[in-house]
Coordinates of C-alpha atoms in Angstrom, one line a residue:
X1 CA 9.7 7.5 15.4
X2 CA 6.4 7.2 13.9
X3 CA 5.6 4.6 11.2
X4 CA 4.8 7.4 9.1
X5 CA 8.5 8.8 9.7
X6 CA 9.5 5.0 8.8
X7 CA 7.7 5.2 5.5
X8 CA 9.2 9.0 4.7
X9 CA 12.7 7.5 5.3
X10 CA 12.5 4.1 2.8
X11 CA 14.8 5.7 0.7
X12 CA 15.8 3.9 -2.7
X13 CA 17.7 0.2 -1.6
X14 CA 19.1 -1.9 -4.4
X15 CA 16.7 -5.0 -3.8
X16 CA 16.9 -8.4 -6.0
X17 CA 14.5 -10.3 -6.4
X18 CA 14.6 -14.0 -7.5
X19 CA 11.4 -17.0 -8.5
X20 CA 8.9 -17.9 -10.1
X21 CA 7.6 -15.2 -12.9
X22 CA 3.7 -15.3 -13.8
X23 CA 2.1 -13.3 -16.1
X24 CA -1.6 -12.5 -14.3
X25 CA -4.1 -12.1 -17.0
X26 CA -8.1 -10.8 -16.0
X27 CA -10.9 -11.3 -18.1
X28 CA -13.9 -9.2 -17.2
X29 CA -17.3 -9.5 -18.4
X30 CA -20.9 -9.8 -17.2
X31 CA -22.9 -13.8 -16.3
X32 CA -26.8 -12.9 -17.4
X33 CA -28.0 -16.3 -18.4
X34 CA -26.7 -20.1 -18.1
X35 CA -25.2 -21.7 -21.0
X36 CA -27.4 -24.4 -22.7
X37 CA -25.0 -26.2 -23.3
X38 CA -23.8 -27.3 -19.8
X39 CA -25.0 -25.9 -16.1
X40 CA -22.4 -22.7 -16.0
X41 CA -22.7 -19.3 -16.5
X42 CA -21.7 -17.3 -19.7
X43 CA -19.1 -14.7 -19.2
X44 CA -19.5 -12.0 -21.8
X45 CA -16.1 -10.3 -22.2
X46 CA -16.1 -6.7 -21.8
X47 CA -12.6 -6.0 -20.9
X48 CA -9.2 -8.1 -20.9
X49 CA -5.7 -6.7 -18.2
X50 CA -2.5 -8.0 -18.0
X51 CA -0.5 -7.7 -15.0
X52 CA 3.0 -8.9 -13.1
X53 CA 2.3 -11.6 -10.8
X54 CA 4.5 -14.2 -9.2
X55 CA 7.8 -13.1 -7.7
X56 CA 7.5 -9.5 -10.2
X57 CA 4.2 -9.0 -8.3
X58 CA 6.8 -8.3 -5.3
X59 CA 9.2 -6.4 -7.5
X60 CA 6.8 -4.3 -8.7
X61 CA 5.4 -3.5 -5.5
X62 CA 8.9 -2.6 -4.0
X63 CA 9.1 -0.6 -7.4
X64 CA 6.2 2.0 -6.8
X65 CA 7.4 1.8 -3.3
X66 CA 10.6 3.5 -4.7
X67 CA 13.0 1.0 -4.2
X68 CA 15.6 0.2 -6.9
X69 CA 14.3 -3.4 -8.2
X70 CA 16.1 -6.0 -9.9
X71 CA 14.5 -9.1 -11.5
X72 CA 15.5 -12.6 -11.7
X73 CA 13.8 -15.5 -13.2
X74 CA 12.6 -17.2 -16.3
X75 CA 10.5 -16.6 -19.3
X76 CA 9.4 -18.0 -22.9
X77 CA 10.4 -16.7 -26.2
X78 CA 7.0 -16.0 -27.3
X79 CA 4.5 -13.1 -27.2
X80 CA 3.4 -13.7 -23.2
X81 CA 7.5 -13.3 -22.2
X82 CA 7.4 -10.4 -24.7
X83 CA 4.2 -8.6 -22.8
X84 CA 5.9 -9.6 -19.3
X85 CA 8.8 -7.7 -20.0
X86 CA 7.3 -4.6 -21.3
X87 CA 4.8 -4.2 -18.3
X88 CA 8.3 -4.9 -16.3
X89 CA 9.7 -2.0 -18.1
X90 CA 7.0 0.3 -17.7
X91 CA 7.6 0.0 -13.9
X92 CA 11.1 0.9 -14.2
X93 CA 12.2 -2.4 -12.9
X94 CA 15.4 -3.5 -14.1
X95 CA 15.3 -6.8 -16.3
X96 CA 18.4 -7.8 -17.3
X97 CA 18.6 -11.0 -15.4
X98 CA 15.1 -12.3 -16.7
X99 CA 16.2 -15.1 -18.6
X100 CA 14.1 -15.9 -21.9
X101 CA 13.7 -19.9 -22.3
X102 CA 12.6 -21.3 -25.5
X103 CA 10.7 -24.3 -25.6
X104 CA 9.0 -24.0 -22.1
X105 CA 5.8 -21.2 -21.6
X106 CA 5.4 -18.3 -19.6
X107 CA 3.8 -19.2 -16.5
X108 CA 0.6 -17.7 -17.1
X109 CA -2.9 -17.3 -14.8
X110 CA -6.0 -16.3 -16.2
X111 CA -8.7 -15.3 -14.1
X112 CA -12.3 -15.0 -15.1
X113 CA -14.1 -12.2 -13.8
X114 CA -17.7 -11.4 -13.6
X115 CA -18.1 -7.6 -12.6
X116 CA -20.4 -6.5 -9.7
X117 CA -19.7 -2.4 -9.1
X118 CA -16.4 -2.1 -7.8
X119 CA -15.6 -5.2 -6.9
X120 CA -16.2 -8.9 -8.8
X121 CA -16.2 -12.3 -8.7
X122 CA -13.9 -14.8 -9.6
X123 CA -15.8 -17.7 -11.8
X124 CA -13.0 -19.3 -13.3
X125 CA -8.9 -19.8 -13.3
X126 CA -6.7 -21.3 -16.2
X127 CA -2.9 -22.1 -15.3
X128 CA -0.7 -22.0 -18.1
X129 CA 2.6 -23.8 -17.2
X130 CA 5.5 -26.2 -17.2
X131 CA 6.9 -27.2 -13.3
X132 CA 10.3 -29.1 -13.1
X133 CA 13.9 -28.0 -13.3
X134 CA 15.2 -25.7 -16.1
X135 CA 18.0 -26.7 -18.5
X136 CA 21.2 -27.6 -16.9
X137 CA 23.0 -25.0 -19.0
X138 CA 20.4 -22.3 -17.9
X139 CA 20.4 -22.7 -14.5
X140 CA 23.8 -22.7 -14.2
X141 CA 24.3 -19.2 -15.9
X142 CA 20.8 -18.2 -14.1
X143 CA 22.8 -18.8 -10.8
X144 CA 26.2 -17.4 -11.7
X145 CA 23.9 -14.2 -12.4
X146 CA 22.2 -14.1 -9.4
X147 CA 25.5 -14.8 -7.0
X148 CA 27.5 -12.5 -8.8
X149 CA 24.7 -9.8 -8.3
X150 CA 24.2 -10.1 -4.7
X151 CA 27.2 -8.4 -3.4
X152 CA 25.9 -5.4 -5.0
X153 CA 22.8 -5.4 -3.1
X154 CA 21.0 -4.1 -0.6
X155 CA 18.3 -7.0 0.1
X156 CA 17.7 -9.8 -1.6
X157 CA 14.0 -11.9 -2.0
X158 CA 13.5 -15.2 -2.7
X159 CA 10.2 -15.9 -4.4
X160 CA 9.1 -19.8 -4.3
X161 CA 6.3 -20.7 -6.3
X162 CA 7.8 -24.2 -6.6
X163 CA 8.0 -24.6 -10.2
X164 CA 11.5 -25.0 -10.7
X165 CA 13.2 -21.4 -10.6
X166 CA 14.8 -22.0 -6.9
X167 CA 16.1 -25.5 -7.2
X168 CA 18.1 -26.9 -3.6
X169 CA 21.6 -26.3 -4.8
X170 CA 21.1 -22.9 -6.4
X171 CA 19.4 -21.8 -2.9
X172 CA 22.4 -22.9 -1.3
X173 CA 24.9 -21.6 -3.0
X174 CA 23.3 -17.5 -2.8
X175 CA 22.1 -17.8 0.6
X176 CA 25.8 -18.6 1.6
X177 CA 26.8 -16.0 -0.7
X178 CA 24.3 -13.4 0.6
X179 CA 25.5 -14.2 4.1
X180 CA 29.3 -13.9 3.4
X181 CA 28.0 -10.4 2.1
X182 CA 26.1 -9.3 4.8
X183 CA 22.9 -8.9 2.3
X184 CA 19.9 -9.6 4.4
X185 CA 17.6 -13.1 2.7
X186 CA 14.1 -12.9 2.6
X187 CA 12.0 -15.8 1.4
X188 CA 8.5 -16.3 0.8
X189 CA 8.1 -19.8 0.7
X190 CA 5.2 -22.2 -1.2
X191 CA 4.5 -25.7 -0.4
X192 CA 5.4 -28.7 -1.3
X193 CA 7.4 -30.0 1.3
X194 CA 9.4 -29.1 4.2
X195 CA 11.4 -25.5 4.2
X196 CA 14.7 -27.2 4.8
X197 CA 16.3 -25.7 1.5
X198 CA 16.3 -22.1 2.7
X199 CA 18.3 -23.2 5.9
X200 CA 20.3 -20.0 6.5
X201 CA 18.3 -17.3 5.4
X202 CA 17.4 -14.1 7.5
X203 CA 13.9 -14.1 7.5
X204 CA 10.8 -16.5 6.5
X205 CA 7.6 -15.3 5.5
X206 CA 4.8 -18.2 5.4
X207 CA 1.3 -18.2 5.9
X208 CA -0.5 -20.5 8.7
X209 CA -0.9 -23.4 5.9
X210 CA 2.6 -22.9 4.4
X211 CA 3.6 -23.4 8.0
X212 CA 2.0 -25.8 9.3
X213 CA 3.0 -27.8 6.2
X214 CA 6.6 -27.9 7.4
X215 CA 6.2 -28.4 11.0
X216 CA 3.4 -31.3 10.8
X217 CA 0.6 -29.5 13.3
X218 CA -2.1 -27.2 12.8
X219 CA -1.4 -23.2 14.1
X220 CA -5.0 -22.6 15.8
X221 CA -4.1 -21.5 18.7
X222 CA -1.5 -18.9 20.0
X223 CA 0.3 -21.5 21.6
X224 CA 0.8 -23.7 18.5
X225 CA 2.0 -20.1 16.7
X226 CA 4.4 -19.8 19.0
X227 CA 5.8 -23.1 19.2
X228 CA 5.7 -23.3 15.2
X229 CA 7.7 -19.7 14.8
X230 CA 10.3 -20.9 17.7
X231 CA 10.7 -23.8 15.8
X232 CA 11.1 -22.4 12.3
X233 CA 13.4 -19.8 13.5
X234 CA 16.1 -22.8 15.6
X235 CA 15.7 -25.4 12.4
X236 CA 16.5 -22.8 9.6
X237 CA 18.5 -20.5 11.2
X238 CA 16.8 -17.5 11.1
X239 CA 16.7 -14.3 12.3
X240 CA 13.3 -13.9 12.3
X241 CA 10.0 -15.8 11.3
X242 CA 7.3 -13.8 10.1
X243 CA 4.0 -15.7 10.4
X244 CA 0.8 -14.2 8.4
X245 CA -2.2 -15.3 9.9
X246 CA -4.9 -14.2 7.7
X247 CA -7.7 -12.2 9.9
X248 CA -5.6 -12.6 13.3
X249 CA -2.7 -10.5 11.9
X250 CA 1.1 -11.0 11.4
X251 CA 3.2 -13.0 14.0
X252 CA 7.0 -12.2 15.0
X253 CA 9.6 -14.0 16.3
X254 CA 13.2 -12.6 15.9
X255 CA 14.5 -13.6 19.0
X256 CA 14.8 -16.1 22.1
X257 CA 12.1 -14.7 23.7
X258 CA 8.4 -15.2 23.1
X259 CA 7.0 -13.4 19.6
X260 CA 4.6 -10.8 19.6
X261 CA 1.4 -10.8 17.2
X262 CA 0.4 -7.6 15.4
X263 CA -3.3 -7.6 14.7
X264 CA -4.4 -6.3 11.6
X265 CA -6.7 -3.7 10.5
X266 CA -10.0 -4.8 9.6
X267 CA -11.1 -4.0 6.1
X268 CA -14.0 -4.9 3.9
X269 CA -12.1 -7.9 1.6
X270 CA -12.8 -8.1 -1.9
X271 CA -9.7 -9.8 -2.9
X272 CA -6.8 -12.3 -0.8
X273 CA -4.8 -12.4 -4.2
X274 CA -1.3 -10.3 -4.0
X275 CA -1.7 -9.5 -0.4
X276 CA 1.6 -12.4 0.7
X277 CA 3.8 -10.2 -2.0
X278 CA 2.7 -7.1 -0.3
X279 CA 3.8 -7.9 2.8
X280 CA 7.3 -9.0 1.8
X281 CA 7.6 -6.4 -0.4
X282 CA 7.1 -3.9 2.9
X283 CA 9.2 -6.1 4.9
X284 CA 12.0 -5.8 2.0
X285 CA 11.4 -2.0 1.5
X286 CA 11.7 -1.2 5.6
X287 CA 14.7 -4.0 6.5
X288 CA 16.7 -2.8 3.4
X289 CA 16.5 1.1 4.3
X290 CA 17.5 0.3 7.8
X291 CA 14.6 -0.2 9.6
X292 CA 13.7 -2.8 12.4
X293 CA 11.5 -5.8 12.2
X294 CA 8.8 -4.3 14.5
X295 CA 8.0 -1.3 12.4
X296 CA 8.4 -3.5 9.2
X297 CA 5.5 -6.1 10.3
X298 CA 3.1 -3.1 11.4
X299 CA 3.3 -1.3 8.0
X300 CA 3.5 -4.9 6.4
X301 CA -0.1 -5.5 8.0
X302 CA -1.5 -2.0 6.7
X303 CA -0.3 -2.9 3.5
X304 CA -2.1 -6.5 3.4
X305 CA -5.6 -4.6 5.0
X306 CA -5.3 -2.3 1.5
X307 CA -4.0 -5.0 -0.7
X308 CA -7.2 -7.0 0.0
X309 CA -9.3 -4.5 -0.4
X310 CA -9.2 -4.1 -4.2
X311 CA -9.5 -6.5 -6.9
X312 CA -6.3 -7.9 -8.0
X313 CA -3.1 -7.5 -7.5
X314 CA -2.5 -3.3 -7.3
X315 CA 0.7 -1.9 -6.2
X316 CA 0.3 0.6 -3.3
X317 CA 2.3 4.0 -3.0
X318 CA 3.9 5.3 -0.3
X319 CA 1.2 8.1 -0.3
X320 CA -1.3 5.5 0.0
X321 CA 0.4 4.0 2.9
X322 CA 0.6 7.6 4.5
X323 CA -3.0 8.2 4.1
X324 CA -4.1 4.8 5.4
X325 CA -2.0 5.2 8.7
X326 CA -4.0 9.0 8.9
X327 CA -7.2 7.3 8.8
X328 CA -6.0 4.5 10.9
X329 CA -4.7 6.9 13.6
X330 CA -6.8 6.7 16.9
X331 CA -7.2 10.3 18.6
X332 CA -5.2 12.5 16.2
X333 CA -8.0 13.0 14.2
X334 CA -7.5 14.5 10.8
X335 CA -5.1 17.1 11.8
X336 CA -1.8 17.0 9.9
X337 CA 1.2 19.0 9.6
X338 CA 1.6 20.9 5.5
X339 CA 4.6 17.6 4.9
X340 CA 2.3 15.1 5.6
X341 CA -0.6 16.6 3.5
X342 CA 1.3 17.2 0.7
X343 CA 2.1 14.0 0.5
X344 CA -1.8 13.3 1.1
X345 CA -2.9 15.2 -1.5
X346 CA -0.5 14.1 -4.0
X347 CA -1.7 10.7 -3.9
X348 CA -5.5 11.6 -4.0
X349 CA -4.5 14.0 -7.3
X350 CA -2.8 10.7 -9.0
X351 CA -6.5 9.4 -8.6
X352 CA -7.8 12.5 -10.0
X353 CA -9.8 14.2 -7.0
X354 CA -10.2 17.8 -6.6
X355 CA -9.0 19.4 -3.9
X356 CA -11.3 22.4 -1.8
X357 CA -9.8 24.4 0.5
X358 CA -11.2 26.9 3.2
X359 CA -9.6 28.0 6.6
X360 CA -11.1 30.0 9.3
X361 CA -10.0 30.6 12.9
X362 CA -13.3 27.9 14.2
X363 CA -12.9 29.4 17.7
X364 CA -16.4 27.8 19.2
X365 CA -17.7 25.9 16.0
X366 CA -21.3 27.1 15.2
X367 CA -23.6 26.2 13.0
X368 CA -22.6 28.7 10.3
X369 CA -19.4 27.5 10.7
X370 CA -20.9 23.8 9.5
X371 CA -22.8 25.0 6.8
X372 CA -19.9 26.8 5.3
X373 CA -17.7 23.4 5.5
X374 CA -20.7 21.2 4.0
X375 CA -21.1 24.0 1.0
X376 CA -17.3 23.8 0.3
X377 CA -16.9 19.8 0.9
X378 CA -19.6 19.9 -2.3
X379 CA -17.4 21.5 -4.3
X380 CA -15.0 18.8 -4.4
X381 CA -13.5 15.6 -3.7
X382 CA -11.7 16.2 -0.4
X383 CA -11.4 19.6 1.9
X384 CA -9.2 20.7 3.7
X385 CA -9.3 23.1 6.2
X386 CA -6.9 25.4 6.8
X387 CA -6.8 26.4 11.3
X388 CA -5.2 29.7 12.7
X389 CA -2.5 28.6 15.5
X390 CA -3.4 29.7 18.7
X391 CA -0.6 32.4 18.3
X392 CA -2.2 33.7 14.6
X393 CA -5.8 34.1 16.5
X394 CA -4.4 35.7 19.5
X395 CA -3.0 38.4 16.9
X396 CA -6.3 38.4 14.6
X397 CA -8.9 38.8 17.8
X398 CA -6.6 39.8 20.9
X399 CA -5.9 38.5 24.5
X400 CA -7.7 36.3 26.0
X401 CA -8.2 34.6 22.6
X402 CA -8.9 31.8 21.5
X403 CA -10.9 30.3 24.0
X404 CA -10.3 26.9 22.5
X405 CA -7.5 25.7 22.0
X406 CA -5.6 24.5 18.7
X407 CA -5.8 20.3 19.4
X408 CA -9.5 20.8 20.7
X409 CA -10.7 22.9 17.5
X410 CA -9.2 20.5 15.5
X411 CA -10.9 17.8 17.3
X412 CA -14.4 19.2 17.1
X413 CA -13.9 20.2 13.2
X414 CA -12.2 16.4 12.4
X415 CA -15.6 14.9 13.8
X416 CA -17.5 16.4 10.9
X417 CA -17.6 14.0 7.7
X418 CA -17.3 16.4 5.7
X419 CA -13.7 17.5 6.8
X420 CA -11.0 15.4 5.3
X421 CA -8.2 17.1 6.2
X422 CA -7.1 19.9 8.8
X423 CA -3.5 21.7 8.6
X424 CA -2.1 24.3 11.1
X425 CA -0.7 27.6 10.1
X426 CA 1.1 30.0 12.1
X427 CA 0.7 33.3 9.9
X428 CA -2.1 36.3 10.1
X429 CA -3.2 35.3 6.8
X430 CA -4.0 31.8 4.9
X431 CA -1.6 32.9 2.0
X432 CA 1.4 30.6 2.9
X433 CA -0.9 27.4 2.9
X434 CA -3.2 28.6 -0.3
X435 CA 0.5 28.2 -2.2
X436 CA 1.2 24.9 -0.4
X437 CA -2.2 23.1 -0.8
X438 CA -3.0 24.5 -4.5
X439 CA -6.4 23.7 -4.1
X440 CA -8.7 23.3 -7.4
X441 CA -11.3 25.1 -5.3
X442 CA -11.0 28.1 -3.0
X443 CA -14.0 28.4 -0.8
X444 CA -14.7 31.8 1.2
X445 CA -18.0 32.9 3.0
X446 CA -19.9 35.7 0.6
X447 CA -18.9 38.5 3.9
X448 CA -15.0 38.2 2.0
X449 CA -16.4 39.4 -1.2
X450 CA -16.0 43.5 -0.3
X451 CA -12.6 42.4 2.0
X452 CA -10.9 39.9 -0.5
X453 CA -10.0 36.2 -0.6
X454 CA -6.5 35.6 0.1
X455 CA -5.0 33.7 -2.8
X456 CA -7.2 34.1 -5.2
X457 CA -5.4 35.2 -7.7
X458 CA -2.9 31.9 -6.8
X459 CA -6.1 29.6 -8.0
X460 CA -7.3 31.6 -10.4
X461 CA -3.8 31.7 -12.2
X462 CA -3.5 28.1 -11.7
X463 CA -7.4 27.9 -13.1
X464 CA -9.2 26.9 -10.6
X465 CA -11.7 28.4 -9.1
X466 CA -13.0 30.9 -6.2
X467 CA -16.3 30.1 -4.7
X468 CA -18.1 32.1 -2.1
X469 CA -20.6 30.8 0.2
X470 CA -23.9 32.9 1.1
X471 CA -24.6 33.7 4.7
X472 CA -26.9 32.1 6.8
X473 CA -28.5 34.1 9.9
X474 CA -27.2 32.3 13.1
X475 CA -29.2 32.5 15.8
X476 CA -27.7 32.5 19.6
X477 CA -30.2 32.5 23.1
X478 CA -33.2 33.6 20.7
X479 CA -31.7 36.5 18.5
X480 CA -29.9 36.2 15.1

């Protein structure tokens, strides 16, 4: 199975998740001159964001992921719990065991932000918040909550930011609980101190500090990741320890044998911030549906590479994970079946591209053929190309035809920037896939003016648009 087959089948678990809440607030603006009042720079505003950060960071990820997501934790009575909850709500995640505590503040982060292009940087970071243990009363009906949720449950994550949400005995008593239900425990631990109080959970996720915190040595070498996951794993009981490792990747162990490491994709980085709760939040989504660790930390380590690559924390779609693991994919090009880009194309209309479409038999590419695919690729924001099946041009042009075959003419047309995307179809005519891809654009060489463009009344009706291409002599051994 594919890990684009494992993504297709996450289904919709039940998945609780338990910590620390945060409310993540961004302040944008623009530094253009030093303050004279003191040597820093002077941030002036120009846009202000609230998002979920914290453990409803992971349950919103696992809810645009599709899963069903319950939320447990704490916040204050005041307008920041009021603003948490609605953004919770708008994600369709269920709240009703967010428990509102008066007398103690949401957690809160602002981060200062001054804006270059797409990206930004991070000049300044305010914590708003109370650490220590709840009210007795509170925790105790925060727990009973919890336990008596679990059973219910498909997966359940525990997310430490060590201020007080997770005390010992609560951990204790729903990791027991979870076990005697057979609901898998994943924790994503924070420092201070050794990891002893999630003894008996399935699976660990720390990163190398969080690690190496607990087992008292560095983890810079693979031998030391080893001995530090083996270790982990026999101390806490676990099925499996999940070591992130920053640039090197994602290390397994979830068995007696040695682990394996997964090396990530490299990506350009604009921002580390969210990428811990994606990869739990893939590991959740994947383990809860049924899948195996393996498959889990690969997509868990595409996930990261995209997290890190925007500013902030952004929840990623399946879609976005699809299209990630196409452009990721060594020798398959861009040739994809009409399932897969559908499910492409849905995620780049979400961002509001327009989709061009064209198709063409491409037996021995010419350059005609190229000028065509760089007129339509202007058109729009991503084109796909639309390939006769070896079956469909042996039909259109007779025996002996094509004289390249299908996975080669894809090949040669993937190479071109200017081809995002190339689907396969099997019929005499491009009708079939016009309906499927409901391109904004429909792009034709001007010959099909007098013979006329399949599905053009489809786009039209839809209102987009037909565009046809003039011809360009080609020349071939000295004549055109």
């Amino acid at each position: 199975m594919s890990l684009a087959d494992v993504v297709r089948g996450i289904g919709a678990p039940r998945i609780l998740v338990a910590g620390d809440l945060i409310l993540d607030r961004y302040v944008f603006g623009t530094v253009d001159r030093v303050s004279p009042e003191a040597p820093i720079g002077v941030l002036r505003v120009t846009g202000e964001e609230s998002r979920l950060g914290g453990a409803a960071s992971v349950a919103q990820n696992l809810a645009v992921l599709g899963a069903e997501t319950a939320l447990f934790g704490y916040v204050g009575s005041g307008t920041f719990g009021d603003e948490f909850l609605a953004l919770a709500a708008a994600r369709g995640i269920d709240t009703s065991g967010v428990r509102r505590v008066a007398g103690r503040p949401t957690s809160r982060k602002t981060r200062h932000i001054a804006r270059r292009g797409a990206g930004g940087q991070q000049v300044l970071r305010v914590d708003h918040e109370e650490r220590g243990p709840y009210p007795e009363e509170e925790a105790k009906a925060f727990t009973s909550a919890l336990t008596a949720a679990v059973p219910g449950a498909d997966l359940l994550v525990l997310s430490d930011y060590a201020k007080g949400v997770l005390p010992g005995p609560l951990l204790r008593r729903v990791i027991e609980n979870a076990r005697q239900a057979g609901v898998p425990v994943l924790v994503d631990p924070k420092p201070p101190g050794p990891f002893h109080r999630f003894r008996g959970a399935t699976a660990l996720t720390p990163n190398r500090p969080e690690a190496a915190s607990h087992v008292g040595f560095s983890l810079d070498d693979p031998d030391a990741v080893e001995r530090a996951a083996a270790r982990l794993r026999g101390e806490l009981e676990l099925e499996a320890a999940v070591l992130t490792l920053d640039q090197d990747g994602i290390y397994l162990k979830d068995g007696p044998g040695p682990g394996r490491l997964f090396p990530i994709v490299p990506r350009e980085v604009y921002d580390v911030t969210g990428a811990g709760d994606m990869v739990i939040a893939m590991l959740a989504a994947v383990l809860a549906s049924g899948g195996g660790y393996p498959d889990a930390v690969r997509l868990a380590n595409v996930a990261a590479g995209l997290e890190v690559a925007r500013l902030g924390v952004v929840p990623l779609s399946r879609e976005e994970i699809l299209e990630a693991l196409h452009e990721d994919a060594r020798g398959s090009g861009k040739l994809v079946s009409m399932a897969e880009l559908e499910e492409l194309l849905a995620a780049r209309r979400r961002r509001g591209e327009r989709i061009v479409f064209t198709n063409g038999c491409f037996d021995l590419l010419h350059a005609g053929h190229v000028r065509l695919l760089r007129a339509a690729r202007a058109e729009g924001d991503a084109l796909v190309v639309g390939l006769n099946s070896d079956a469909s041009v042996r039909r259109l042009k007779g025996e002996g035809r094509p004289l390249v075959p299908l996975e080669e003419r894809a090949e040669t047309l993937s190479a071109l920037s200017c081809v995002d995307h190339v689907v396969a179809f099997d019929e005499d005519t491009p009708l079939e896939a016009v309906k499927a891809v409901r391109p904004d654009v429909l792009v034709k060489g001007e010959d099909w003016r007098e013979k006329g463009v399949v599905g053009r009344e489809i786009v039209e009706a839809a209102g987009g648009r037909v565009v046809l291409v003039p011809e360009k002599p080609v020349t071939v051994q000295g004549r055109e």
